[in-house]
Amino acid sequence: MAPMRRARLRRVRTATQVRRAVAAWRRAGDRVAFVPTMGAIHAGHLSLVARARTSADRVVVSIFVNPLQFAPGEDYGSYPRPRRQDRALLAAARADLLWEPSAAEMYPPDAVTRVRVTGIGDRLEGASRPGHFEGVATVVLKLLNVVMPDEIWLGQKDAQQARLIEQMCRDLFLGVRVRRGATHREPDGLARSSRNAYLTRKERAEAAAISRGLRAALAALEHGERGAAALKREVRRELKAHPLLREDYVAVVDAGSLEPVARVSRRVLIAVAARIGRARLIDNLEWQPRARRGGAS
Ligand code: PAF
């Protein structure tokens, strides 16, 4: 890895500028990591940039509120866009290049190609938000085709998104390593999300019940509970105790295929989506039975 350099965060708008910058780094032998975002940068994003900095020489961040992954009636128009603050945070985090593409370049009127990851993209968030993952896969493939990084960093809070992008990269021979950063949490456990900004003080207090529900399920797993129905009951007990929270789904699924499981016998994802006020929040935990000597538990 190259010695530590300090340059100002360079901001670019076009794909050509990104390609030029990355090509120059590649000529110098640098490894490039990429952190795609929709902005409203928070500690979760910054922890991804920090992880990326430790594993690559150069870090590219994109900010693009991707219209294609929002259904009509969702929060595309009101999604927070605190650009000056985002740029300052990314500069302080020592990202090298910030790409802020325009919608006109990403989606010219004659662009008709869409990417769909079947199965993984149809469950959980895919079922609740039809078209969402087609939008995500399409934009991430476009971004990757411009940046062509060695690795892409994604947050575990969006575990299904990370799994979908892993699958897409594998299926399409993209040759990029998909890395995940742990979910970043507020002190009371609420997963950091740009959409937390929508919460009123009262909603914010109740929203922490989502992660408490997941912790209750984790405690049950650690005590030997393996039934998916019982684990979902643990999560729902917390959600139901908070009248502002409206469950969208609570699911126990195989962490690879995201298909529902009745019993936990391998790595699983317990995923929750709930609405509260204007916000729709998601969170999850991944858990794997400890292998016993001579077999699995
Ligand atoms: O997780 C996000 O912020 C977005 O879904 C992503 C990966 C930047 C694609 O628009």
mmCIF file of C-alpha atoms in Angstrom, residues 18 49 53 57 77 96 148 179 182 233 242 257 281:
data_model
loop_
_atom_site.group_PDB
_atom_site.id
_atom_site.type_symbol
_atom_site.label_atom_id
_atom_site.label_comp_id
_atom_site.label_asym_id
_atom_site.label_seq_id
_atom_site.Cartn_x
_atom_site.Cartn_y
_atom_site.Cartn_z
ATOM 1 C CA VAL A 18 -14.130 9.309 -12.722
ATOM 2 C CA VAL A 49 -15.120 4.749 4.157
ATOM 3 C CA ARG A 53 -9.291 3.160 3.511
ATOM 4 C CA ASP A 57 -5.034 2.932 -1.523
ATOM 5 C CA GLY A 77 -38.569 13.910 -3.555
ATOM 6 C CA ASP A 96 -10.185 10.609 -2.362
ATOM 7 C CA MET A 148 -14.221 -0.499 -11.899
ATOM 8 C CA ARG A 179 -17.235 -6.306 1.303
ATOM 9 C CA ALA A 182 -21.160 -3.942 10.307
ATOM 10 C CA ARG A 233 -42.701 -13.831 18.292
ATOM 11 C CA HIS A 242 -44.877 0.377 20.732
ATOM 12 C CA SER A 257 -30.907 -17.559 -0.637
ATOM 13 C CA LEU A 281 -37.031 1.438 8.762
#
